[in-house]
JSON list of C-alpha atoms in Angstrom, two decimals:
[
{"chain": "H", "resi": 1, "resn": "MET", "atom": "CA", "xyz": [-21.01, -53.30, -9.97]},
{"chain": "H", "resi": 2, "resn": "LEU", "atom": "CA", "xyz": [-22.72, -55.27, -12.74]},
{"chain": "H", "resi": 3, "resn": "THR", "atom": "CA", "xyz": [-25.54, -57.39, -11.39]},
{"chain": "H", "resi": 4, "resn": "ASN", "atom": "CA", "xyz": [-26.93, -58.99, -14.54]},
{"chain": "H", "resi": 5, "resn": "SER", "atom": "CA", "xyz": [-24.95, -62.23, -14.79]},
{"chain": "H", "resi": 6, "resn": "THR", "atom": "CA", "xyz": [-26.47, -63.19, -18.17]},
{"chain": "H", "resi": 7, "resn": "VAL", "atom": "CA", "xyz": [-24.93, -60.23, -20.01]},
{"chain": "H", "resi": 8, "resn": "LYS", "atom": "CA", "xyz": [-21.20, -60.35, -20.67]},
{"chain": "H", "resi": 9, "resn": "PHE", "atom": "CA", "xyz": [-19.41, -57.07, -21.26]},
{"chain": "H", "resi": 10, "resn": "ILE", "atom": "CA", "xyz": [-16.09, -56.48, -22.98]},
{"chain": "H", "resi": 11, "resn": "GLY", "atom": "CA", "xyz": [-14.23, -53.20, -22.50]},
{"chain": "H", "resi": 12, "resn": "PHE", "atom": "CA", "xyz": [-11.01, -51.63, -23.70]},
{"chain": "H", "resi": 13, "resn": "ALA", "atom": "CA", "xyz": [-8.53, -49.21, -22.20]},
{"chain": "H", "resi": 14, "resn": "VAL", "atom": "CA", "xyz": [-5.48, -47.70, -23.90]},
{"chain": "H", "resi": 15, "resn": "GLY", "atom": "CA", "xyz": [-2.42, -45.92, -22.58]},
{"chain": "H", "resi": 16, "resn": "THR", "atom": "CA", "xyz": [1.31, -45.34, -22.73]},
{"chain": "H", "resi": 17, "resn": "ASN", "atom": "CA", "xyz": [3.85, -47.50, -24.52]},
{"chain": "H", "resi": 18, "resn": "GLY", "atom": "CA", "xyz": [1.26, -48.92, -26.91]},
{"chain": "H", "resi": 19, "resn": "THR", "atom": "CA", "xyz": [-0.70, -50.59, -24.11]},
{"chain": "H", "resi": 20, "resn": "ILE", "atom": "CA", "xyz": [-4.10, -52.01, -25.00]},
{"chain": "H", "resi": 21, "resn": "LEU", "atom": "CA", "xyz": [-6.15, -53.61, -22.21]},
{"chain": "H", "resi": 22, "resn": "LYS", "atom": "CA", "xyz": [-9.06, -55.86, -23.15]},
{"chain": "H", "resi": 23, "resn": "LEU", "atom": "CA", "xyz": [-11.38, -56.30, -20.18]},
{"chain": "H", "resi": 24, "resn": "VAL", "atom": "CA", "xyz": [-13.42, -59.50, -20.47]},
{"chain": "H", "resi": 25, "resn": "ASP", "atom": "CA", "xyz": [-15.93, -61.33, -18.27]},
{"chain": "H", "resi": 26, "resn": "ASN", "atom": "CA", "xyz": [-17.49, -58.04, -17.17]},
{"chain": "H", "resi": 27, "resn": "GLY", "atom": "CA", "xyz": [-14.05, -56.71, -16.28]},
{"chain": "H", "resi": 28, "resn": "ASP", "atom": "CA", "xyz": [-13.12, -59.65, -14.05]},
{"chain": "H", "resi": 29, "resn": "SER", "atom": "CA", "xyz": [-10.31, -60.68, -16.43]},
{"chain": "H", "resi": 30, "resn": "THR", "atom": "CA", "xyz": [-7.83, -58.56, -18.35]},
{"chain": "H", "resi": 31, "resn": "ILE", "atom": "CA", "xyz": [-5.88, -59.39, -21.49]},
{"chain": "H", "resi": 32, "resn": "ILE", "atom": "CA", "xyz": [-2.89, -57.09, -21.94]},
{"chain": "H", "resi": 33, "resn": "THR", "atom": "CA", "xyz": [-1.68, -56.40, -25.46]},
{"chain": "H", "resi": 34, "resn": "ASN", "atom": "CA", "xyz": [1.01, -54.02, -26.63]},
{"chain": "H", "resi": 35, "resn": "TYR", "atom": "CA", "xyz": [1.05, -52.59, -30.11]},
{"chain": "H", "resi": 36, "resn": "SER", "atom": "CA", "xyz": [4.62, -53.28, -31.11]},
{"chain": "H", "resi": 37, "resn": "GLU", "atom": "CA", "xyz": [5.41, -50.47, -33.54]},
{"chain": "H", "resi": 38, "resn": "PRO", "atom": "CA", "xyz": [7.38, -47.70, -31.84]},
{"chain": "H", "resi": 39, "resn": "GLN", "atom": "CA", "xyz": [5.96, -47.38, -28.38]},
{"chain": "H", "resi": 40, "resn": "HIS", "atom": "CA", "xyz": [3.29, -44.75, -28.97]},
{"chain": "H", "resi": 41, "resn": "ALA", "atom": "CA", "xyz": [0.98, -43.49, -26.26]},
{"chain": "H", "resi": 42, "resn": "LEU", "atom": "CA", "xyz": [-2.53, -44.48, -27.28]},
{"chain": "H", "resi": 43, "resn": "THR", "atom": "CA", "xyz": [-5.18, -41.95, -26.31]},
{"chain": "H", "resi": 44, "resn": "ASP", "atom": "CA", "xyz": [-8.67, -43.10, -27.34]},
{"chain": "H", "resi": 45, "resn": "VAL", "atom": "CA", "xyz": [-10.58, -46.21, -28.40]},
{"chain": "H", "resi": 46, "resn": "TYR", "atom": "CA", "xyz": [-13.95, -46.48, -30.16]},
{"chain": "H", "resi": 47, "resn": "PHE", "atom": "CA", "xyz": [-15.91, -49.54, -31.31]},
{"chain": "H", "resi": 48, "resn": "THR", "atom": "CA", "xyz": [-18.52, -49.25, -34.06]},
{"chain": "H", "resi": 49, "resn": "ASP", "atom": "CA", "xyz": [-19.91, -52.75, -33.49]},
{"chain": "H", "resi": 50, "resn": "ASP", "atom": "CA", "xyz": [-19.04, -55.96, -31.63]},
{"chain": "H", "resi": 51, "resn": "LEU", "atom": "CA", "xyz": [-16.05, -56.70, -33.89]},
{"chain": "H", "resi": 52, "resn": "THR", "atom": "CA", "xyz": [-14.76, -53.43, -35.35]},
{"chain": "H", "resi": 53, "resn": "GLY", "atom": "CA", "xyz": [-12.80, -50.93, -33.30]},
{"chain": "H", "resi": 54, "resn": "TYR", "atom": "CA", "xyz": [-10.32, -48.09, -33.69]},
{"chain": "H", "resi": 55, "resn": "ILE", "atom": "CA", "xyz": [-7.55, -46.63, -31.56]},
{"chain": "H", "resi": 56, "resn": "VAL", "atom": "CA", "xyz": [-5.78, -43.29, -32.03]},
{"chain": "H", "resi": 57, "resn": "GLY", "atom": "CA", "xyz": [-2.60, -41.98, -30.46]},
{"chain": "H", "resi": 58, "resn": "GLU", "atom": "CA", "xyz": [0.74, -40.20, -30.68]},
{"chain": "H", "resi": 59, "resn": "GLY", "atom": "CA", "xyz": [2.53, -39.72, -33.97]},
{"chain": "H", "resi": 60, "resn": "GLY", "atom": "CA", "xyz": [-0.67, -39.86, -36.04]},
{"chain": "H", "resi": 61, "resn": "ILE", "atom": "CA", "xyz": [-1.27, -43.50, -35.26]},
{"chain": "H", "resi": 62, "resn": "ILE", "atom": "CA", "xyz": [-4.65, -45.06, -36.07]},
{"chain": "H", "resi": 63, "resn": "LEU", "atom": "CA", "xyz": [-5.18, -48.76, -35.38]},
{"chain": "H", "resi": 64, "resn": "ARG", "atom": "CA", "xyz": [-8.12, -50.89, -36.51]},
{"chain": "H", "resi": 65, "resn": "THR", "atom": "CA", "xyz": [-9.43, -54.27, -35.41]},
{"chain": "H", "resi": 66, "resn": "ALA", "atom": "CA", "xyz": [-12.02, -56.44, -37.12]},
{"chain": "H", "resi": 67, "resn": "ASP", "atom": "CA", "xyz": [-11.88, -59.32, -34.62]},
{"chain": "H", "resi": 68, "resn": "GLN", "atom": "CA", "xyz": [-13.03, -57.82, -31.31]},
{"chain": "H", "resi": 69, "resn": "GLY", "atom": "CA", "xyz": [-9.59, -56.47, -30.46]},
{"chain": "H", "resi": 70, "resn": "ASN", "atom": "CA", "xyz": [-7.64, -59.71, -30.73]},
{"chain": "H", "resi": 71, "resn": "THR", "atom": "CA", "xyz": [-5.39, -58.21, -33.41]},
{"chain": "H", "resi": 72, "resn": "TRP", "atom": "CA", "xyz": [-4.79, -54.60, -34.45]},
{"chain": "H", "resi": 73, "resn": "SER", "atom": "CA", "xyz": [-3.43, -53.22, -37.73]},
{"chain": "H", "resi": 74, "resn": "LYS", "atom": "CA", "xyz": [-2.16, -49.76, -38.59]},
{"chain": "H", "resi": 75, "resn": "VAL", "atom": "CA", "xyz": [-4.19, -47.49, -40.88]},
{"chain": "H", "resi": 76, "resn": "ILE", "atom": "CA", "xyz": [-2.52, -44.63, -42.76]},
{"chain": "H", "resi": 77, "resn": "SER", "atom": "CA", "xyz": [-3.71, -41.37, -41.16]},
{"chain": "H", "resi": 78, "resn": "GLY", "atom": "CA", "xyz": [-1.77, -38.94, -43.34]},
{"chain": "H", "resi": 79, "resn": "THR", "atom": "CA", "xyz": [-0.47, -36.99, -40.34]},
{"chain": "H", "resi": 80, "resn": "SER", "atom": "CA", "xyz": [2.27, -37.25, -37.75]},
{"chain": "H", "resi": 81, "resn": "GLU", "atom": "CA", "xyz": [0.39, -35.05, -35.25]},
{"chain": "H", "resi": 82, "resn": "ASN", "atom": "CA", "xyz": [-0.68, -36.62, -31.99]},
{"chain": "H", "resi": 83, "resn": "LEU", "atom": "CA", "xyz": [-4.29, -37.80, -32.23]},
{"chain": "H", "resi": 84, "resn": "ASN", "atom": "CA", "xyz": [-6.44, -37.49, -29.12]},
{"chain": "H", "resi": 85, "resn": "ASP", "atom": "CA", "xyz": [-10.03, -38.52, -29.82]},
{"chain": "H", "resi": 86, "resn": "ILE", "atom": "CA", "xyz": [-12.09, -40.50, -32.34]},
{"chain": "H", "resi": 87, "resn": "PHE", "atom": "CA", "xyz": [-15.85, -40.43, -32.82]},
{"chain": "H", "resi": 88, "resn": "PHE", "atom": "CA", "xyz": [-18.06, -42.18, -35.38]},
{"chain": "H", "resi": 89, "resn": "VAL", "atom": "CA", "xyz": [-21.27, -40.38, -36.34]},
{"chain": "H", "resi": 90, "resn": "ASP", "atom": "CA", "xyz": [-22.51, -43.46, -38.19]},
{"chain": "H", "resi": 91, "resn": "GLU", "atom": "CA", "xyz": [-21.00, -46.73, -39.43]},
{"chain": "H", "resi": 92, "resn": "ASN", "atom": "CA", "xyz": [-19.06, -44.99, -42.23]},
{"chain": "H", "resi": 93, "resn": "VAL", "atom": "CA", "xyz": [-18.27, -41.44, -41.10]},
{"chain": "H", "resi": 94, "resn": "ALA", "atom": "CA", "xyz": [-15.85, -40.61, -38.31]},
{"chain": "H", "resi": 95, "resn": "TYR", "atom": "CA", "xyz": [-13.74, -37.71, -37.11]},
{"chain": "H", "resi": 96, "resn": "VAL", "atom": "CA", "xyz": [-10.43, -37.65, -35.26]},
{"chain": "H", "resi": 97, "resn": "ALA", "atom": "CA", "xyz": [-9.21, -34.68, -33.21]},
{"chain": "H", "resi": 98, "resn": "GLY", "atom": "CA", "xyz": [-5.52, -34.00, -32.75]},
{"chain": "H", "resi": 99, "resn": "ASN", "atom": "CA", "xyz": [-2.79, -31.56, -31.89]},
{"chain": "H", "resi": 100, "resn": "ASN", "atom": "CA", "xyz": [-2.12, -28.33, -33.76]},
{"chain": "H", "resi": 101, "resn": "GLY", "atom": "CA", "xyz": [-5.75, -28.09, -34.87]},
{"chain": "H", "resi": 102, "resn": "THR", "atom": "CA", "xyz": [-5.77, -31.44, -36.65]},
{"chain": "H", "resi": 103, "resn": "ILE", "atom": "CA", "xyz": [-9.18, -32.80, -37.56]},
{"chain": "H", "resi": 104, "resn": "LEU", "atom": "CA", "xyz": [-9.32, -35.91, -39.76]},
{"chain": "H", "resi": 105, "resn": "LYS", "atom": "CA", "xyz": [-12.43, -37.31, -41.43]},
{"chain": "H", "resi": 106, "resn": "THR", "atom": "CA", "xyz": [-13.25, -40.68, -42.97]},
{"chain": "H", "resi": 107, "resn": "GLU", "atom": "CA", "xyz": [-16.30, -41.61, -45.00]},
{"chain": "H", "resi": 108, "resn": "ASP", "atom": "CA", "xyz": [-15.30, -45.22, -45.69]},
{"chain": "H", "resi": 109, "resn": "ARG", "atom": "CA", "xyz": [-15.24, -46.87, -42.25]},
{"chain": "H", "resi": 110, "resn": "GLY", "atom": "CA", "xyz": [-11.69, -45.71, -41.53]},
{"chain": "H", "resi": 111, "resn": "SER", "atom": "CA", "xyz": [-9.99, -47.09, -44.64]},
{"chain": "H", "resi": 112, "resn": "SER", "atom": "CA", "xyz": [-8.79, -43.62, -45.66]},
{"chain": "H", "resi": 113, "resn": "TRP", "atom": "CA", "xyz": [-8.56, -40.29, -43.81]},
{"chain": "H", "resi": 114, "resn": "THR", "atom": "CA", "xyz": [-8.66, -36.68, -45.00]},
{"chain": "H", "resi": 115, "resn": "ASN", "atom": "CA", "xyz": [-7.22, -33.74, -43.07]},
{"chain": "H", "resi": 116, "resn": "LEU", "atom": "CA", "xyz": [-9.93, -31.06, -42.93]},
{"chain": "H", "resi": 117, "resn": "ASP", "atom": "CA", "xyz": [-7.43, -28.18, -42.57]},
{"chain": "H", "resi": 118, "resn": "ILE", "atom": "CA", "xyz": [-9.65, -26.17, -40.25]},
{"chain": "H", "resi": 119, "resn": "GLU", "atom": "CA", "xyz": [-8.59, -22.53, -40.02]},
{"chain": "H", "resi": 120, "resn": "VAL", "atom": "CA", "xyz": [-9.21, -20.67, -36.78]},
{"chain": "H", "resi": 121, "resn": "ASP", "atom": "CA", "xyz": [-9.47, -16.91, -36.67]},
{"chain": "H", "resi": 122, "resn": "PRO", "atom": "CA", "xyz": [-7.07, -15.80, -33.88]},
{"chain": "H", "resi": 123, "resn": "ILE", "atom": "CA", "xyz": [-9.51, -13.01, -33.00]},
{"chain": "H", "resi": 124, "resn": "GLN", "atom": "CA", "xyz": [-11.94, -15.69, -31.80]},
{"chain": "H", "resi": 125, "resn": "LEU", "atom": "CA", "xyz": [-9.38, -17.24, -29.45]},
{"chain": "H", "resi": 126, "resn": "PRO", "atom": "CA", "xyz": [-8.80, -15.88, -25.93]},
{"chain": "H", "resi": 127, "resn": "ILE", "atom": "CA", "xyz": [-5.16, -14.95, -26.69]},
{"chain": "H", "resi": 128, "resn": "PRO", "atom": "CA", "xyz": [-3.42, -11.78, -27.88]},
{"chain": "H", "resi": 129, "resn": "SER", "atom": "CA", "xyz": [-3.83, -11.33, -31.66]},
{"chain": "H", "resi": 130, "resn": "THR", "atom": "CA", "xyz": [-0.06, -11.16, -32.11]},
{"chain": "H", "resi": 131, "resn": "THR", "atom": "CA", "xyz": [0.39, -14.67, -30.69]},
{"chain": "H", "resi": 132, "resn": "ILE", "atom": "CA", "xyz": [1.08, -17.49, -33.13]},
{"chain": "H", "resi": 133, "resn": "VAL", "atom": "CA", "xyz": [-1.93, -19.81, -33.01]},
{"chain": "H", "resi": 134, "resn": "ASP", "atom": "CA", "xyz": [-0.93, -23.32, -32.01]},
{"chain": "H", "resi": 135, "resn": "TYR", "atom": "CA", "xyz": [-3.77, -25.27, -30.44]},
{"chain": "H", "resi": 136, "resn": "ASP", "atom": "CA", "xyz": [-4.51, -28.89, -29.69]},
{"chain": "H", "resi": 137, "resn": "ILE", "atom": "CA", "xyz": [-7.95, -30.45, -29.95]},
{"chain": "H", "resi": 138, "resn": "ALA", "atom": "CA", "xyz": [-8.43, -32.88, -27.08]},
{"chain": "H", "resi": 139, "resn": "ALA", "atom": "CA", "xyz": [-11.92, -34.19, -27.84]},
{"chain": "H", "resi": 140, "resn": "LEU", "atom": "CA", "xyz": [-14.87, -33.87, -30.15]},
{"chain": "H", "resi": 141, "resn": "GLN", "atom": "CA", "xyz": [-18.52, -34.82, -29.90]},
{"chain": "H", "resi": 142, "resn": "PHE", "atom": "CA", "xyz": [-21.44, -34.71, -32.30]},
{"chain": "H", "resi": 143, "resn": "ARG", "atom": "CA", "xyz": [-25.18, -34.62, -31.83]},
{"chain": "H", "resi": 144, "resn": "ASN", "atom": "CA", "xyz": [-28.20, -34.47, -34.08]},
{"chain": "H", "resi": 145, "resn": "SER", "atom": "CA", "xyz": [-28.78, -30.80, -34.90]},
{"chain": "H", "resi": 146, "resn": "GLU", "atom": "CA", "xyz": [-32.30, -31.29, -36.24]},
{"chain": "H", "resi": 147, "resn": "GLU", "atom": "CA", "xyz": [-34.86, -29.74, -33.94]}
]
């Protein structure tokens, strides 16, 4: 439970059928929005600042808001693979993880996305080497590697 009544938090949750929940007043109130383009399942949401946020989901969908989640617009991702996770390493650079080994990268605050075409050596995977490699990336995380 939040006990500091002077700080107001806003949160977001995403889900099936294009559902976007905006939790306001420290979660005491909920504004339900549906993204109207074909009813995609939305899988992750990430805000880079108080106004700018991104959502990823099925069918390669990436949505962007610049008004604290009041309106969302579609960004061209360049893929139709399901996208599962988005993470910004700074205000400009972000990565998206998706099905079938999809990893997308932006260096311009999400205006354009590049598929990194990561190749995985099947020998490194815990499956028989004769198996066709088909893997989904559910999440990604970055940390500072400087020691």
